[in-house]
Amino acid sequence: MFASSLLSSRQRSYDVFPSFSGHDVRRSFLSHLRCEFKRKGISTFVDDQITRSESIGHELVRAIRASRIGLVILTKNYASSSWCLDELLEIMEFRNDARKKVMTIFYD
């Protein structure tokens, strides 16, 4: 389910786009969640190969728009990341689309 190229010229769709602060959950909670999603056949966007910059890139915007669920994992450091807030803004843009959902997990 994971492509070597995160998003190729053809638009890829995902069931879930997780938005999270990497320092807080990447190697703990999120890794377990991704394993469970994979076991259940739920495709999840993975950003491991994306280089961080000051703003989210076109690949992330396309991935967010191509996902059915925006999963926002709120942690103590989430709001201090401009990257996370940009993702959140993009996710909230599609919340009025009946085919897309936004879910939130509060994780401490």
Coordinates of N, CA and C in Angstrom, one line a residue:
M1 N 0.8 -1.2 0.0 CA 0.0 0.0 0.0 C 0.8 1.3 0.0
F2 N 2.1 1.2 0.4 CA 2.9 2.4 0.5 C 3.7 2.5 -0.8
A3 N 3.7 3.6 -1.4 CA 4.5 3.8 -2.6 C 5.8 4.3 -2.3
S4 N 6.8 4.0 -3.2 CA 8.2 4.5 -2.9 C 8.2 6.0 -3.2
S5 N 7.4 6.5 -4.1 CA 7.2 7.9 -4.3 C 6.0 8.2 -3.6
L6 N 6.0 9.2 -2.6 CA 4.8 9.4 -1.8 C 3.6 9.7 -2.6
L7 N 3.7 10.6 -3.5 CA 2.6 10.9 -4.5 C 3.2 11.0 -5.8
S8 N 2.8 10.1 -6.7 CA 3.3 10.2 -8.1 C 2.5 11.1 -8.9
S9 N 2.7 11.1 -10.2 CA 2.0 12.0 -11.0 C 0.5 11.7 -11.0
R10 N 0.2 10.4 -10.8 CA -1.2 10.1 -10.7 C -1.6 10.3 -9.2
Q11 N -2.7 10.8 -8.9 CA -3.1 11.1 -7.5 C -3.4 9.8 -6.8
R12 N -2.8 9.7 -5.7 CA -3.0 8.5 -4.8 C -4.0 8.9 -3.7
S13 N -4.9 8.0 -3.4 CA -5.8 8.2 -2.3 C -5.5 7.4 -1.1
Y14 N -5.9 7.9 0.1 CA -5.6 7.2 1.3 C -6.9 7.2 2.1
D15 N -7.0 6.2 3.0 CA -8.1 6.2 3.9 C -7.9 7.3 5.0
V16 N -6.7 7.3 5.5 CA -6.4 8.2 6.7 C -5.1 9.0 6.4
F17 N -5.2 10.3 6.8 CA -4.1 11.2 6.8 C -3.9 11.6 8.3
P18 N -2.9 11.1 8.9 CA -2.6 11.5 10.3 C -1.8 12.8 10.4
S19 N -2.3 13.7 11.2 CA -1.6 15.0 11.5 C -1.1 14.9 12.9
F20 N 0.2 15.1 13.1 CA 0.7 14.9 14.5 C 2.0 15.6 14.6
S21 N 2.4 15.8 15.9 CA 3.8 16.3 16.2 C 4.7 15.1 16.3
G22 N 5.6 15.0 15.4 CA 6.5 13.8 15.3 C 7.2 13.5 16.6
H23 N 7.7 14.5 17.3 CA 8.4 14.3 18.6 C 7.6 13.6 19.6
D24 N 6.3 13.8 19.6 CA 5.4 13.3 20.6 C 5.0 11.8 20.4
V25 N 4.7 11.5 19.1 CA 4.0 10.2 18.9 C 4.5 9.3 17.8
R26 N 5.5 9.8 16.9 CA 5.9 9.0 15.7 C 6.3 7.6 16.1
R27 N 7.2 7.4 17.0 CA 7.8 6.1 17.3 C 7.0 5.3 18.4
S28 N 5.9 5.9 18.9 CA 5.2 5.2 19.9 C 3.8 5.0 19.5
F29 N 2.9 5.8 19.9 CA 1.4 5.7 19.6 C 1.1 5.5 18.1
L30 N 1.7 6.4 17.3 CA 1.4 6.4 15.9 C 1.9 5.1 15.2
S31 N 3.0 4.6 15.6 CA 3.5 3.4 15.0 C 2.6 2.2 15.3
H32 N 2.1 2.1 16.5 CA 1.1 1.1 16.8 C -0.2 1.3 16.0
L33 N -0.6 2.5 15.9 CA -1.9 2.8 15.2 C -1.7 2.4 13.7
R34 N -0.6 2.8 13.1 CA -0.4 2.4 11.7 C -0.3 0.9 11.5
C35 N 0.3 0.2 12.4 CA 0.3 -1.3 12.3 C -1.1 -1.9 12.3
E36 N -1.9 -1.4 13.2 CA -3.3 -1.8 13.3 C -4.1 -1.5 12.1
F37 N -3.9 -0.3 11.6 CA -4.6 0.1 10.3 C -4.2 -0.8 9.2
K38 N -2.9 -1.0 9.1 CA -2.4 -1.9 8.0 C -3.0 -3.3 8.1
R39 N -3.0 -3.8 9.3 CA -3.6 -5.1 9.6 C -5.0 -5.2 9.1
K40 N -5.8 -4.1 9.3 CA -7.2 -4.0 8.9 C -7.4 -3.6 7.5
G41 N -6.3 -3.4 6.7 CA -6.4 -3.0 5.3 C -6.8 -1.5 5.1
I42 N -6.5 -0.7 6.1 CA -6.7 0.8 6.0 C -5.5 1.4 5.6
S43 N -5.5 2.1 4.4 CA -4.3 2.8 3.9 C -4.1 4.1 4.6
T44 N -2.9 4.3 5.0 CA -2.5 5.5 5.8 C -1.3 6.2 5.1
F45 N -1.5 7.5 5.0 CA -0.4 8.3 4.5 C 0.8 8.3 5.4
V46 N 2.0 8.1 4.9 CA 3.2 8.1 5.7 C 4.1 9.2 5.2
D47 N 4.6 10.1 6.1 CA 5.4 11.2 5.6 C 6.9 11.1 5.9
D48 N 7.4 9.8 6.1 CA 8.7 9.6 6.5 C 9.8 10.1 5.5
Q49 N 9.4 10.2 4.2 CA 10.4 10.6 3.2 C 10.3 12.1 2.8
I50 N 9.4 12.8 3.5 CA 9.3 14.3 3.2 C 10.2 15.1 4.0
T51 N 10.9 16.0 3.3 CA 11.8 16.9 3.9 C 11.0 18.1 4.5
R52 N 11.3 18.3 5.8 CA 10.6 19.4 6.4 C 11.1 20.8 6.0
S53 N 10.1 21.7 5.8 CA 10.5 23.1 5.4 C 9.6 24.0 6.3
E54 N 9.6 25.2 6.0 CA 8.8 26.2 6.8 C 7.3 26.0 6.6
S55 N 6.9 25.6 5.5 CA 5.5 25.4 5.2 C 5.3 24.0 4.6
I56 N 4.0 23.5 4.7 CA 3.8 22.2 4.2 C 3.8 22.2 2.7
G57 N 4.3 21.2 2.1 CA 4.5 21.2 0.6 C 3.3 20.7 -0.1
H58 N 3.5 20.7 -1.4 CA 2.4 20.3 -2.3 C 2.0 18.9 -2.1
E59 N 3.0 18.0 -1.8 CA 2.8 16.6 -1.6 C 1.8 16.4 -0.5
L60 N 2.0 17.1 0.6 CA 1.1 17.0 1.8 C -0.3 17.5 1.5
V61 N -0.4 18.6 0.8 CA -1.7 19.2 0.5 C -2.4 18.2 -0.4
R62 N -1.8 17.6 -1.4 CA -2.5 16.6 -2.2 C -2.8 15.4 -1.4
A63 N -2.0 14.9 -0.5 CA -2.3 13.8 0.3 C -3.5 14.0 1.3
I64 N -3.5 15.2 1.8 CA -4.6 15.6 2.7 C -5.9 15.6 1.9
R65 N -5.9 16.2 0.7 CA -7.1 16.3 -0.1 C -7.5 14.9 -0.6
A66 N -6.6 14.0 -0.8 CA -6.9 12.7 -1.3 C -7.3 11.7 -0.3
S67 N -7.3 12.1 1.0 CA -7.7 11.2 2.1 C -9.1 11.3 2.5
R68 N -9.7 10.2 2.9 CA -11.1 10.2 3.4 C -11.2 10.7 4.8
I69 N -10.2 10.5 5.6 CA -10.3 10.9 7.0 C -9.0 11.7 7.4
G70 N -9.2 12.8 8.0 CA -8.1 13.6 8.6 C -8.1 13.3 10.0
L71 N -7.0 12.6 10.5 CA -6.9 12.2 11.9 C -5.9 13.1 12.6
V72 N -6.4 14.0 13.4 CA -5.6 15.0 14.1 C -5.3 14.4 15.5
I73 N -4.0 14.2 15.7 CA -3.5 13.7 17.0 C -3.0 14.8 17.8
L74 N -3.8 15.3 18.7 CA -3.4 16.5 19.5 C -2.5 16.1 20.7
T75 N -1.4 16.7 20.8 CA -0.4 16.5 21.9 C 0.0 17.8 22.5
K76 N 0.8 17.8 23.5 CA 1.2 19.0 24.1 C 2.1 19.9 23.2
N77 N 2.8 19.3 22.2 CA 3.6 20.1 21.3 C 2.9 20.4 20.0
Y78 N 1.7 19.9 19.7 CA 1.1 20.0 18.4 C 0.9 21.5 18.0
A79 N 0.4 22.3 18.9 CA 0.0 23.7 18.6 C 1.3 24.5 18.5
S80 N 2.4 24.1 19.0 CA 3.6 24.9 18.8 C 4.4 24.6 17.5
S81 N 3.8 23.8 16.7 CA 4.4 23.5 15.4 C 3.6 24.2 14.3
S82 N 4.2 25.1 13.6 CA 3.5 25.8 12.5 C 3.2 24.7 11.4
W83 N 4.0 23.7 11.2 CA 3.8 22.7 10.2 C 2.4 22.0 10.6
C84 N 2.2 21.6 11.8 CA 1.0 20.9 12.3 C -0.2 21.8 12.1
L85 N 0.0 23.1 12.4 CA -1.2 24.0 12.3 C -1.5 24.2 10.8
D86 N -0.5 24.2 9.9 CA -0.8 24.3 8.5 C -1.6 23.1 8.0
E87 N -1.2 21.9 8.5 CA -1.9 20.7 8.1 C -3.3 20.7 8.7
L88 N -3.5 21.2 9.9 CA -4.8 21.3 10.5 C -5.7 22.2 9.7
L89 N -5.2 23.3 9.3 CA -5.9 24.3 8.5 C -6.4 23.6 7.2
E90 N -5.5 22.9 6.5 CA -5.9 22.2 5.3 C -6.9 21.1 5.5
I91 N -6.8 20.3 6.6 CA -7.7 19.3 7.0 C -9.1 19.9 7.2
M92 N -9.1 21.0 8.0 CA -10.4 21.6 8.3 C -11.1 22.2 7.1
E93 N -10.4 22.5 6.0 CA -11.0 23.0 4.8 C -11.9 21.9 4.2
F94 N -11.7 20.6 4.4 CA -12.6 19.7 3.8 C -13.6 19.1 4.7
R95 N -13.8 19.6 5.9 CA -14.7 19.1 6.8 C -16.2 19.2 6.4
N96 N -16.5 20.1 5.5 CA -17.9 20.3 5.0 C -18.2 19.3 3.9
D97 N -17.2 18.6 3.4 CA -17.5 17.6 2.4 C -18.0 16.3 3.0
A98 N -19.2 15.9 2.7 CA -19.9 14.8 3.3 C -19.1 13.5 3.2
R99 N -18.2 13.4 2.2 CA -17.5 12.2 1.9 C -16.2 12.1 2.8
K100 N -15.9 13.2 3.5 CA -14.7 13.3 4.3 C -15.0 13.5 5.7
K101 N -14.2 13.0 6.6 CA -14.4 13.1 8.0 C -13.1 13.7 8.7
V102 N -13.3 14.3 9.8 CA -12.2 14.8 10.6 C -12.4 14.1 12.0
M103 N -11.3 13.5 12.5 CA -11.4 12.8 13.8 C -10.2 13.4 14.6
T104 N -10.4 13.5 15.9 CA -9.4 14.0 16.8 C -9.1 13.0 17.9
I105 N -7.8 12.8 18.2 CA -7.4 12.0 19.3 C -6.6 13.0 20.2
F106 N -6.9 13.0 21.5 CA -6.1 13.8 22.5 C -5.2 12.8 23.1
Y107 N -3.9 13.0 22.9 CA -2.9 12.0 23.4 C -1.9 12.7 24.3
D108 N -1.7 12.2 25.5 CA -0.8 12.8 26.5 C 0.3 11.8 26.8

